[in-house]
Coordinates of C-alpha atoms in Angstrom, one line a residue:
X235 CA 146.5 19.9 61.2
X236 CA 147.7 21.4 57.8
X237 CA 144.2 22.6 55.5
X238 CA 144.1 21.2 52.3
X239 CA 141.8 21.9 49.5
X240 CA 141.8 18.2 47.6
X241 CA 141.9 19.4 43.9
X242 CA 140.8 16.2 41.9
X243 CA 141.0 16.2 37.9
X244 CA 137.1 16.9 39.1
X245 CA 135.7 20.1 38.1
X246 CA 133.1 18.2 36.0
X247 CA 129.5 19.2 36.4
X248 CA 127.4 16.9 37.5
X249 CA 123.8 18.8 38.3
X250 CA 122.0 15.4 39.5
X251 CA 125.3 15.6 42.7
X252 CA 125.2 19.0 43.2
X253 CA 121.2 18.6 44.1
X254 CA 122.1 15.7 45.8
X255 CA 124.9 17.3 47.9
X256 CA 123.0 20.3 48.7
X257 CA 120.0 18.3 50.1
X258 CA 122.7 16.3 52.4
X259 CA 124.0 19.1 53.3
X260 CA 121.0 20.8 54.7
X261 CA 119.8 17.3 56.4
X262 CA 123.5 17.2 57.8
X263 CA 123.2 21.3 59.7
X264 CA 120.0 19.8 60.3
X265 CA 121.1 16.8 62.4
X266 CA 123.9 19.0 63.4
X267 CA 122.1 21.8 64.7
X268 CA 119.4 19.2 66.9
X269 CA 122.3 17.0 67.8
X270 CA 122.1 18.7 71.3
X271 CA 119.1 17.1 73.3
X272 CA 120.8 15.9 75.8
X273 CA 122.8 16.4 79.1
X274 CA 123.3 20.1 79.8
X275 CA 123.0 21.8 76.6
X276 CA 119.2 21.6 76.1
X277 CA 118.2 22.4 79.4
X278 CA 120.6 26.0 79.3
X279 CA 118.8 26.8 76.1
X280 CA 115.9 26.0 77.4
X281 CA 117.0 28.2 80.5
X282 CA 117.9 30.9 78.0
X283 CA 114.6 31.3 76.2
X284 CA 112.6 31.6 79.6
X285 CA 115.3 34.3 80.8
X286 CA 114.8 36.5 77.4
X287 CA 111.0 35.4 77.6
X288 CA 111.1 37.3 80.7
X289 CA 113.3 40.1 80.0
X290 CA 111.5 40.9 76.6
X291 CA 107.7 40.5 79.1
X292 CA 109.2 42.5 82.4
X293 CA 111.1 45.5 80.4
X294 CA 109.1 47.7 83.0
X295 CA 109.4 51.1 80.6
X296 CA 106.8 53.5 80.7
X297 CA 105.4 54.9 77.2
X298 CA 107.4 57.8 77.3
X299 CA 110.6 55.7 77.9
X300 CA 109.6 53.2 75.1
X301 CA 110.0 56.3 72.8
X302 CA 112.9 56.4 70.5
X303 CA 113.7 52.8 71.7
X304 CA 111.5 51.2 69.4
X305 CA 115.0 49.7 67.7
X306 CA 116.2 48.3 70.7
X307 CA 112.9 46.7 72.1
X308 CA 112.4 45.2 68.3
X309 CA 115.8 43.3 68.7
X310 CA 115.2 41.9 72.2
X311 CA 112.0 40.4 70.2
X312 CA 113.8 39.1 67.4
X313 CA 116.6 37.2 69.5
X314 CA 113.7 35.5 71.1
X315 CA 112.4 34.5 68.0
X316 CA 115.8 33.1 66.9
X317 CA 115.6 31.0 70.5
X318 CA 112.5 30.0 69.3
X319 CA 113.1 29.2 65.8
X320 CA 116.5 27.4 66.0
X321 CA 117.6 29.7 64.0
X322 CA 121.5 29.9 63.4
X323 CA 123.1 32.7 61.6
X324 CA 126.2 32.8 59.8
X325 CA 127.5 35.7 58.4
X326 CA 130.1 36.3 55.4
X327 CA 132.8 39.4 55.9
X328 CA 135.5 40.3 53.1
X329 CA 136.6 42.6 50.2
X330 CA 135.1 42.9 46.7
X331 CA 135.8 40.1 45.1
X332 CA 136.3 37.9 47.4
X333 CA 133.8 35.9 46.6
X334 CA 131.8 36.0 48.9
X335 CA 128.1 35.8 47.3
X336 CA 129.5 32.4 45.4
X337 CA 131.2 30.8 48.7
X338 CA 127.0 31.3 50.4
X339 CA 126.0 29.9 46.8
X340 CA 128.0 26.9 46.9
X341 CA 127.1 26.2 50.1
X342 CA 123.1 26.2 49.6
X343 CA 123.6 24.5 46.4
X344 CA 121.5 26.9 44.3
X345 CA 122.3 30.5 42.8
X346 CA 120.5 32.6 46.1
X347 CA 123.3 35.3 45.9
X348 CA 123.7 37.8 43.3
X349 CA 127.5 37.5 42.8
X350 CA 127.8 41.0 41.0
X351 CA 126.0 43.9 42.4
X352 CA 124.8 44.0 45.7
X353 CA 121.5 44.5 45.6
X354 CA 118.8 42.9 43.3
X355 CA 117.7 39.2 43.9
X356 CA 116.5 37.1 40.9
X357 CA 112.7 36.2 40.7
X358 CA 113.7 32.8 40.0
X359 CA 115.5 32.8 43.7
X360 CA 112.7 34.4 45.4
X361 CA 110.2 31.7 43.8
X362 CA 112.0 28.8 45.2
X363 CA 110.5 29.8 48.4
X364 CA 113.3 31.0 50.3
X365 CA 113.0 34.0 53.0
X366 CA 114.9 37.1 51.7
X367 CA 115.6 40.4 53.0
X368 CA 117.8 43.3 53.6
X369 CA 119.0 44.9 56.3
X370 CA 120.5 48.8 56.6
X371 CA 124.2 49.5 57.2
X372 CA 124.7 53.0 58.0
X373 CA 122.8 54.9 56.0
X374 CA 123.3 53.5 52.3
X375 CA 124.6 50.4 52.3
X376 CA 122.6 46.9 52.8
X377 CA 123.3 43.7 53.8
X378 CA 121.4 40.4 52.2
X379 CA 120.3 37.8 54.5
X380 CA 118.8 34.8 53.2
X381 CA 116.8 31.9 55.4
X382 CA 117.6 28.2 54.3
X383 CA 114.1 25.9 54.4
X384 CA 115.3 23.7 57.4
X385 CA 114.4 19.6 56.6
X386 CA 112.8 19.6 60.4
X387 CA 112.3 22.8 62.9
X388 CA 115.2 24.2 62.5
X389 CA 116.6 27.7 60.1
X390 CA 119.7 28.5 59.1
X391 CA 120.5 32.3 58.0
X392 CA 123.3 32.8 55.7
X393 CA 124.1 36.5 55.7
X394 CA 125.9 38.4 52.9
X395 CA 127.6 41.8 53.4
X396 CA 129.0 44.5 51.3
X397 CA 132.5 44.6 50.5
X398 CA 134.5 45.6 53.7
X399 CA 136.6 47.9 50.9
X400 CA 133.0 49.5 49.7
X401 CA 132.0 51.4 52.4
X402 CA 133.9 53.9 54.8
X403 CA 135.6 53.7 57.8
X404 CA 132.8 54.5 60.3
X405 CA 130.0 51.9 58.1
X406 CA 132.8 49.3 58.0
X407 CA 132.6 49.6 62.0
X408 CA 129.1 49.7 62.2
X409 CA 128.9 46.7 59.6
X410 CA 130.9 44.5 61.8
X411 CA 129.2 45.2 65.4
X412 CA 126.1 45.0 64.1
X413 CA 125.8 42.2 62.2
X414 CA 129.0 40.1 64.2
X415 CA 127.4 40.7 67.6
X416 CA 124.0 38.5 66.0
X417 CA 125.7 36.1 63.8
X418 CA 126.4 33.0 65.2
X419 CA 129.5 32.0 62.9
X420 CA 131.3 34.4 61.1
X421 CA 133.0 33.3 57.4
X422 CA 136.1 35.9 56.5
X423 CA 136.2 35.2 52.6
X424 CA 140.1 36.1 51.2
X425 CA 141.3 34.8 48.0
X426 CA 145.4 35.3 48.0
X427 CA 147.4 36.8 50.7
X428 CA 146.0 39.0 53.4
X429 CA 146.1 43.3 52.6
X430 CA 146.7 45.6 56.1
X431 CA 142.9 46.3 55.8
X432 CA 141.6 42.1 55.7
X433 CA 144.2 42.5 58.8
X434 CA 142.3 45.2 60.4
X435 CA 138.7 44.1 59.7
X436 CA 139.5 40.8 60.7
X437 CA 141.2 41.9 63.9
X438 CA 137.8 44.0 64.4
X439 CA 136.1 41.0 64.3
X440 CA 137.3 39.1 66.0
X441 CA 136.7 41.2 69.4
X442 CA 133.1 40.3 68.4
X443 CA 134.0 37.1 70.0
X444 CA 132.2 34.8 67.7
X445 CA 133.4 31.9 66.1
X446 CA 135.5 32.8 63.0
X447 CA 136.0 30.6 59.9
X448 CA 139.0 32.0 57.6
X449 CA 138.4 30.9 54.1
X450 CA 140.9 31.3 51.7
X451 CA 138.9 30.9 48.2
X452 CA 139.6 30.8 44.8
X453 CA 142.8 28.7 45.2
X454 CA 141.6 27.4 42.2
X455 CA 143.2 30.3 40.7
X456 CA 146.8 28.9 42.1
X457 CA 149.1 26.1 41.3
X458 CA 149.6 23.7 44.1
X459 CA 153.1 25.1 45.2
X460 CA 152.1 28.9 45.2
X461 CA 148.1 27.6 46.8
X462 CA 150.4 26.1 49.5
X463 CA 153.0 29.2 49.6
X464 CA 150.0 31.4 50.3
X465 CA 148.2 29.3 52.8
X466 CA 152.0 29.0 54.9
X467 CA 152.2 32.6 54.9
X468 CA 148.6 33.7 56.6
X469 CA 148.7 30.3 58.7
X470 CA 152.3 30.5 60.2
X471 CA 152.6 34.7 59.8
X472 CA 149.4 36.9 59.0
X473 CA 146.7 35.5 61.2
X474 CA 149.3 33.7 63.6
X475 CA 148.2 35.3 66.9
X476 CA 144.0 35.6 65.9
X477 CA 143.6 32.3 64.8
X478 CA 144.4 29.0 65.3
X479 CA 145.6 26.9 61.9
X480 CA 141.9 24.4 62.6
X481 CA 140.0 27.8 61.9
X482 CA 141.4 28.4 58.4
X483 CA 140.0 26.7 55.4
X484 CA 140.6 26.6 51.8
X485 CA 138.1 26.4 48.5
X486 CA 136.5 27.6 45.5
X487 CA 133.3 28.8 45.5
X488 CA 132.9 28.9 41.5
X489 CA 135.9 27.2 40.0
X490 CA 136.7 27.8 36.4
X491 CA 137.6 25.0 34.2
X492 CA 138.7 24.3 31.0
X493 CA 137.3 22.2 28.3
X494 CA 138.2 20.8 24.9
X495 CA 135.7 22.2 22.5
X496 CA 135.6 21.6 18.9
X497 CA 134.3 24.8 16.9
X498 CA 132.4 24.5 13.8
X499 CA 135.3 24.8 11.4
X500 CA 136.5 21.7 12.8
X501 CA 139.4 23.2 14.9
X502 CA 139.6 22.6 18.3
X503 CA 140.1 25.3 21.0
X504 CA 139.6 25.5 25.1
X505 CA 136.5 27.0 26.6
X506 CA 136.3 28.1 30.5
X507 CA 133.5 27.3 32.1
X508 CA 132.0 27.1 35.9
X509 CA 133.6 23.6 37.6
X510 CA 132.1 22.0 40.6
X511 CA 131.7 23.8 43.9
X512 CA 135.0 22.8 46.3
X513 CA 133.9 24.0 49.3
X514 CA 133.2 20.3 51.1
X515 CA 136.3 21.5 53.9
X516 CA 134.4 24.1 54.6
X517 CA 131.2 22.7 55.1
X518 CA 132.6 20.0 57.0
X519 CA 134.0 22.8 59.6
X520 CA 131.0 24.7 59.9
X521 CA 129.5 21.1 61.1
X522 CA 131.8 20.3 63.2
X523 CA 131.2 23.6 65.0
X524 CA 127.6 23.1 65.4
X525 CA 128.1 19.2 66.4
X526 CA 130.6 20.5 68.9
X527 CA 128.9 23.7 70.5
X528 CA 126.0 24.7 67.8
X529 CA 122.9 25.0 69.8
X530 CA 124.9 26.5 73.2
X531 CA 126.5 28.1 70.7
X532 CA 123.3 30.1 69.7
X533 CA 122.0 30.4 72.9
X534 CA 125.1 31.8 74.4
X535 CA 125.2 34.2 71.1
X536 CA 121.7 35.2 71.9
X537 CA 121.8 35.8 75.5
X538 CA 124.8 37.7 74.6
X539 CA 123.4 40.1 72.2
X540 CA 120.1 40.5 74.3
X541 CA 122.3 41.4 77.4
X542 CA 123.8 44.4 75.5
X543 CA 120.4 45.2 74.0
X544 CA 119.0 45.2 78.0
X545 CA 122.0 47.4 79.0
X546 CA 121.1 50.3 76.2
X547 CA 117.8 50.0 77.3
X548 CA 118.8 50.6 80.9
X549 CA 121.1 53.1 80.2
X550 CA 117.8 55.1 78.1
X551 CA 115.7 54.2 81.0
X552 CA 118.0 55.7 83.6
X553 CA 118.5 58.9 81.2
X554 CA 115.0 59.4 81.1
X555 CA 113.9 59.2 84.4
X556 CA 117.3 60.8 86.1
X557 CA 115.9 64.2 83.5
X558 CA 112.2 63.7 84.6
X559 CA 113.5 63.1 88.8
X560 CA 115.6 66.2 88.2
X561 CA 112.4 68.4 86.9
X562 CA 110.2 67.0 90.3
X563 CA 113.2 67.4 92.5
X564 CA 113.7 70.8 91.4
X565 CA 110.2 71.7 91.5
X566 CA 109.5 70.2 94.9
X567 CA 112.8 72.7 95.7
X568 CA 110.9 75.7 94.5
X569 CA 107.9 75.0 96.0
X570 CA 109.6 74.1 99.1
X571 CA 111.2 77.7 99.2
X572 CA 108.7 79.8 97.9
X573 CA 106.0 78.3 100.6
X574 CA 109.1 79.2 103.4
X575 CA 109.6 82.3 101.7
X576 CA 105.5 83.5 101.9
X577 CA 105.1 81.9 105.3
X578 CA 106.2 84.2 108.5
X579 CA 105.0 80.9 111.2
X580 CA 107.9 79.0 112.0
X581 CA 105.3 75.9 113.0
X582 CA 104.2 76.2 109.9
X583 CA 107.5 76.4 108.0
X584 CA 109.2 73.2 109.3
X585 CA 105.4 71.2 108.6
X586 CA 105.3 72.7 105.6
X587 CA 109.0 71.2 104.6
X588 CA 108.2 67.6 106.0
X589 CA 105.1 67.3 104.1
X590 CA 106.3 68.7 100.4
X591 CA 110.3 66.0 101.4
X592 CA 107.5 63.5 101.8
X593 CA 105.8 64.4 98.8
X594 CA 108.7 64.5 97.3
X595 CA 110.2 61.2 97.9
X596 CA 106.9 59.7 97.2
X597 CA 107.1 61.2 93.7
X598 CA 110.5 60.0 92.8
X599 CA 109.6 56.3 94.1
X600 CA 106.5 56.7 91.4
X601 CA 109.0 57.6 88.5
X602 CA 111.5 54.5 89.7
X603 CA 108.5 52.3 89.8
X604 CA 108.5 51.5 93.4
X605 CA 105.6 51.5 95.6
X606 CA 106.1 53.3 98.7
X607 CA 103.5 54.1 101.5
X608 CA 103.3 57.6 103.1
X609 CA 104.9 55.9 106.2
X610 CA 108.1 54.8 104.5
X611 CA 108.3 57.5 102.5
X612 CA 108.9 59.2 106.7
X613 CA 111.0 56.2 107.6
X614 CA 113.0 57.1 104.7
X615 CA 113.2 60.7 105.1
X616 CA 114.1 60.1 108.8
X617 CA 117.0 58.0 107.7
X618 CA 118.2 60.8 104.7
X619 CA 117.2 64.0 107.5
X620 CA 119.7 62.0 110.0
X621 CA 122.6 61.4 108.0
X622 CA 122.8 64.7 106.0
X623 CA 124.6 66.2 109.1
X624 CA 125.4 70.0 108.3
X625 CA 122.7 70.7 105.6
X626 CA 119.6 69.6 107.8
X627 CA 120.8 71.3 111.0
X628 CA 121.3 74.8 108.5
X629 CA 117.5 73.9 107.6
X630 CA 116.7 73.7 110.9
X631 CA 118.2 76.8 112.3
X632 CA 117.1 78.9 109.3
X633 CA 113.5 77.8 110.5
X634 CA 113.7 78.6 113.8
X635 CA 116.0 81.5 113.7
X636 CA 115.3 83.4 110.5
X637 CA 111.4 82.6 111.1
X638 CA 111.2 84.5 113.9
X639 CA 113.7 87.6 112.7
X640 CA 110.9 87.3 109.6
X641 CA 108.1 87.6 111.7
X642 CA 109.5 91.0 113.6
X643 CA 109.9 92.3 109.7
X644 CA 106.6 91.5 108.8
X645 CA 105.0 93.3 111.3
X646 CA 107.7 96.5 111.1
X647 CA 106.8 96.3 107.3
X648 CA 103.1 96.9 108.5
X649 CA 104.3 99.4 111.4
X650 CA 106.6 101.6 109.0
X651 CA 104.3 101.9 105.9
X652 CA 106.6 99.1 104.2
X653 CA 109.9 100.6 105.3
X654 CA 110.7 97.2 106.4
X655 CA 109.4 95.3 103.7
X656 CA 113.4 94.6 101.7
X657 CA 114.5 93.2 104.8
X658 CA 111.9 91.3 105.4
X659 CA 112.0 90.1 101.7
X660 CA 116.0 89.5 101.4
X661 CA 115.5 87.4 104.9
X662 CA 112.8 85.0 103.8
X663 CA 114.9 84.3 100.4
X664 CA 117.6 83.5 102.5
X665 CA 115.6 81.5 104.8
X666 CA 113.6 80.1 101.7
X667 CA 116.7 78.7 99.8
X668 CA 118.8 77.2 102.7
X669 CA 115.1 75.1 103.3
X670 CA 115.5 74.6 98.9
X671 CA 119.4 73.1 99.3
X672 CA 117.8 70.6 102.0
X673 CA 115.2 69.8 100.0
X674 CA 117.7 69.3 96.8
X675 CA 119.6 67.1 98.7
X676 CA 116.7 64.9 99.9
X677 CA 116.1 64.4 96.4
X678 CA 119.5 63.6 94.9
X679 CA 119.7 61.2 97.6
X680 CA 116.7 59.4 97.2
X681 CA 117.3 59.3 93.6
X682 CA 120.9 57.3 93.6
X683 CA 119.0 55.0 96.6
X684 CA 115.7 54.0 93.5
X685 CA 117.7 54.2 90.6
X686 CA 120.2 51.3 92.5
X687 CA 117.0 49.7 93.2
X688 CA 115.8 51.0 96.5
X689 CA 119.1 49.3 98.3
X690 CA 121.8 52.0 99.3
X691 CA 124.3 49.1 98.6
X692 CA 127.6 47.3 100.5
X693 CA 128.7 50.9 101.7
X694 CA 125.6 51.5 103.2
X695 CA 123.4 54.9 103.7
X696 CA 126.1 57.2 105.1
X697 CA 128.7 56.7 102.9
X698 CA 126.3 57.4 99.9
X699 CA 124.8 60.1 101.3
X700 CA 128.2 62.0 102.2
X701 CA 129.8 61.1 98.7
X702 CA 126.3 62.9 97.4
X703 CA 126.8 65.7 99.3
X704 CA 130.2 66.4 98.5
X705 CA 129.7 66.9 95.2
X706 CA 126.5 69.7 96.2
X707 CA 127.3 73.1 94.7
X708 CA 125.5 74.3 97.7
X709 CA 126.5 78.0 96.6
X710 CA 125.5 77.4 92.9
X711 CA 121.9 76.0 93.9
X712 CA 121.8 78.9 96.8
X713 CA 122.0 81.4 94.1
X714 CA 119.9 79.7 91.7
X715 CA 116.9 79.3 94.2
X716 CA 117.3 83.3 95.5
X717 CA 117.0 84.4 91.8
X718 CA 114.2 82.1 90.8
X719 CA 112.7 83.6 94.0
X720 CA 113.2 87.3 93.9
X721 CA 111.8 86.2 90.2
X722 CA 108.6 84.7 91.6
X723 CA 108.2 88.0 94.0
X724 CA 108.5 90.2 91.2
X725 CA 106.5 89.0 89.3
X726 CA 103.8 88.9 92.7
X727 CA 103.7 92.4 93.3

């Protein structure tokens, strides 16, 4: 299907049409937008709203994690809103002087967009009662999004955007995944053959994996043969293998005509002017894309952006508590070793480690927000003790060897005046961290089995637990616990 831009000898202002247009034209999204009621579609948007109802209730973040995710949290809540407004969004991408401001224009039927400078709204726009705001691109730039009055429930959010040329590599990038992965509909204003960078941003875009209108405006500007030169060239060459020839549309947003006007001198000279908006093609393909797939369309787009809203959060969430499991692990490890390392009773040594492992694990199913009973937190030790092989069994023997080689020290330290006492120190640290490398591993262990949510997965408990333990600096954490230790004495005596 070859897009053409019918060009009557039009471009005569009628003001009672244009009202009358833009009124149809909002009924027509309308009717577009809750064309969907029946067979599937309503009841997976339906099915949508509930799952980010959900999500957006059950986020399961303690007030420490909800810090510095404020952002995050804020969108989950605003894509439910969208669900629940029926709102759709279409966003407007190009370079300065595109005309991008006038295509928006033309298609609300008022002057909403300034079509100079960015910023700025007139009074007169705000008093027609339409919702305005701006939203931050990086750290300077803005982008204007304006809310259409909807003729029943639903909203329609026409978003402009600063020039793609304006702004720097990195806030070009962060223009386009930020405001593409929420708009519904994305409009890519060019007025005249594609430039490398139109190229690039478009290509950008279109990973976004939104619907994309090319509009190829101001053809106006053109005579028919080079209009239709133009169009050939980004159809068949430019945009050949990111867009099909049904998603490229041409118009002109604010077409300049020329009128006979007779000056007061009585000679006659031509005036241009502002023609007629030509942007019906347009308007007729964003409702056919909302008649076809609008409201699964918004859904899906939702769903889509919430899901990698959820996966930031999780990926915070994770961060957080993997820091804060590390800080108990390694201060059940410490604890763990310096009781071993004070205690000459073997008896007492191996209770002593059972009950702080338990302690442990029951900590670290506290942080994952699981709620484990002292017994399972011993079923689950049992399980980790069992298949930890060489570190448990070095535990083990430390206790029940070096315990006793300790004891004989302790009471030669007493017998000898204290001669004894640097063996007897330089065994128990050695006794003390082989018990602290156990206990490390108990924790890493238990850690990777909450934060995959209490299930030790298809490969089952051995295999995790030996990939675990294979990455153990045993001698690293060895070291660390004997300094910390000698540290701890030190500081005793």
């Amino acid at each position: 299907m070859t897009s053409t831009l019918p060009m009557p000898e039009p471009y005569q202002s009628d003001s009672a049409n244009t009202d009358a247009n833009s009124l149809s034209w909002e009924e027509e999204l309308d009717s577009a937008i809750f064309s969907f009621e029946d067979i599937q579609t309503e009841l997976n948007y339906k099915q949508a709203q509930t799952a980010l109802r959900n999500l957006v209730a059950n986020l399961d973040l303690t007030p420490q994690e909800k810090t510095g995710l404020e952002t995050e949290i804020a969108d989950l809540e605003t894509m439910l809103g969208k669900l629940d407004r029926m709102v759709v969004q279409i966003a407007a991408f190009g370079m300065v002087g595109r005309g991008k401001s006038s295509l928006l224009n033309a298609l609300v039927g008022q002057t909403v967009f300034e079509t100079g400078p960015l910023h700025g709204v007139t009074r007169a726009a705000q008093r027609v009662n339409w919702s305005i705001s701006e939203e931050a691109i990086g750290e300077t730039e803005r982008a204007l999004r304006v809310t259409l009055p909807g003729v029943g429930q639903s909203q329609v959010e026409l978003i402009d955007t600063p020039g793609l040329d304006e702004v720097d590599g990195a806030t070009r990038a962060a223009l386009a995944e930020q405001i593409a992965k929420q708009a519904d509909l994305i409009l890519f204003v060019i007025s005249g053959d594609m430039t490398k960078l139109e190229y690039a941003a478009l290509s950008q875009l279109r990973e976004a994996g939104k619907p994309i209108i090319l509009v190829f405006n101001k053809v106006d500007q053109y005579p028919e043969a080079d209009r239709m030169a133009i169009y050939h060239k980004i159809r068949d060459e430019r945009v050949r293998e990111l867009l099909t020839p049904l998603e490229i549309v041409m118009a002109a947003a604010s077409p300049l005509v020329k009128t006979a006007i007779r000056r007061p001198d009585g000679t006659r000279g031509i005036q241009l002017r502002t023609g007629n908006a030509q942007v019906e093609e347009l308007k007729l393909k964003i409702l056919e894309i909302l008649h076809r797939e609008g409201k699964a369309l918004v859904a899906l787009n939702t769903m889509l952006y919430a899901d990698i809203v959820n996966e930031q959060l999780i990926e915070r969430k994770l961060m957080i508590r993997e820091v804060n499991a590390n800080q108990l692990i390694w201060k059940a490890v410490m604890t763990k070793a310096l009781a071993i390392a004070l205690n000459p009773v073997t008896v007492v040594d191996i209770l002593s480690s059972v009950v702080i492992d338990i302690a442990l694990i029951l900590g670290l199913s506290k942080l994952y927000g699981f709620s484990m009973t002292e017994a399972g937190a011993v079923q689950l030790l049992q399980k980790i003790a069992l298949s930890m092989g060489g570190i448990g069994a070095s535990e083990l023997l430390a206790n029940l060897g070096l315990s006793g080689l300790k004891t004989l020290l302790g009471i030669s330290a007493t017998a000898t005046a204290g001669a004894a006492l640097g063996p007897y120190i330089s065994v128990a640290i050695t006794q003390a961290a082989v018990a602290g490398v156990s206990s490390y591993g108990i924790g890493q262990v238990t850690k990777v089995y909450l934060a995959n949510g209490a299930t030790w997965g298809p490969d089952g408990p051995k295999a995790v637990i030996n990939r675990i333990l294979a990455n153990l600096d045993e001698t690293s954490i060895l070291n660390r616990i004997k300094d910390e230790l000698l540290h701890k004495v030190k500081l005793r005596k």
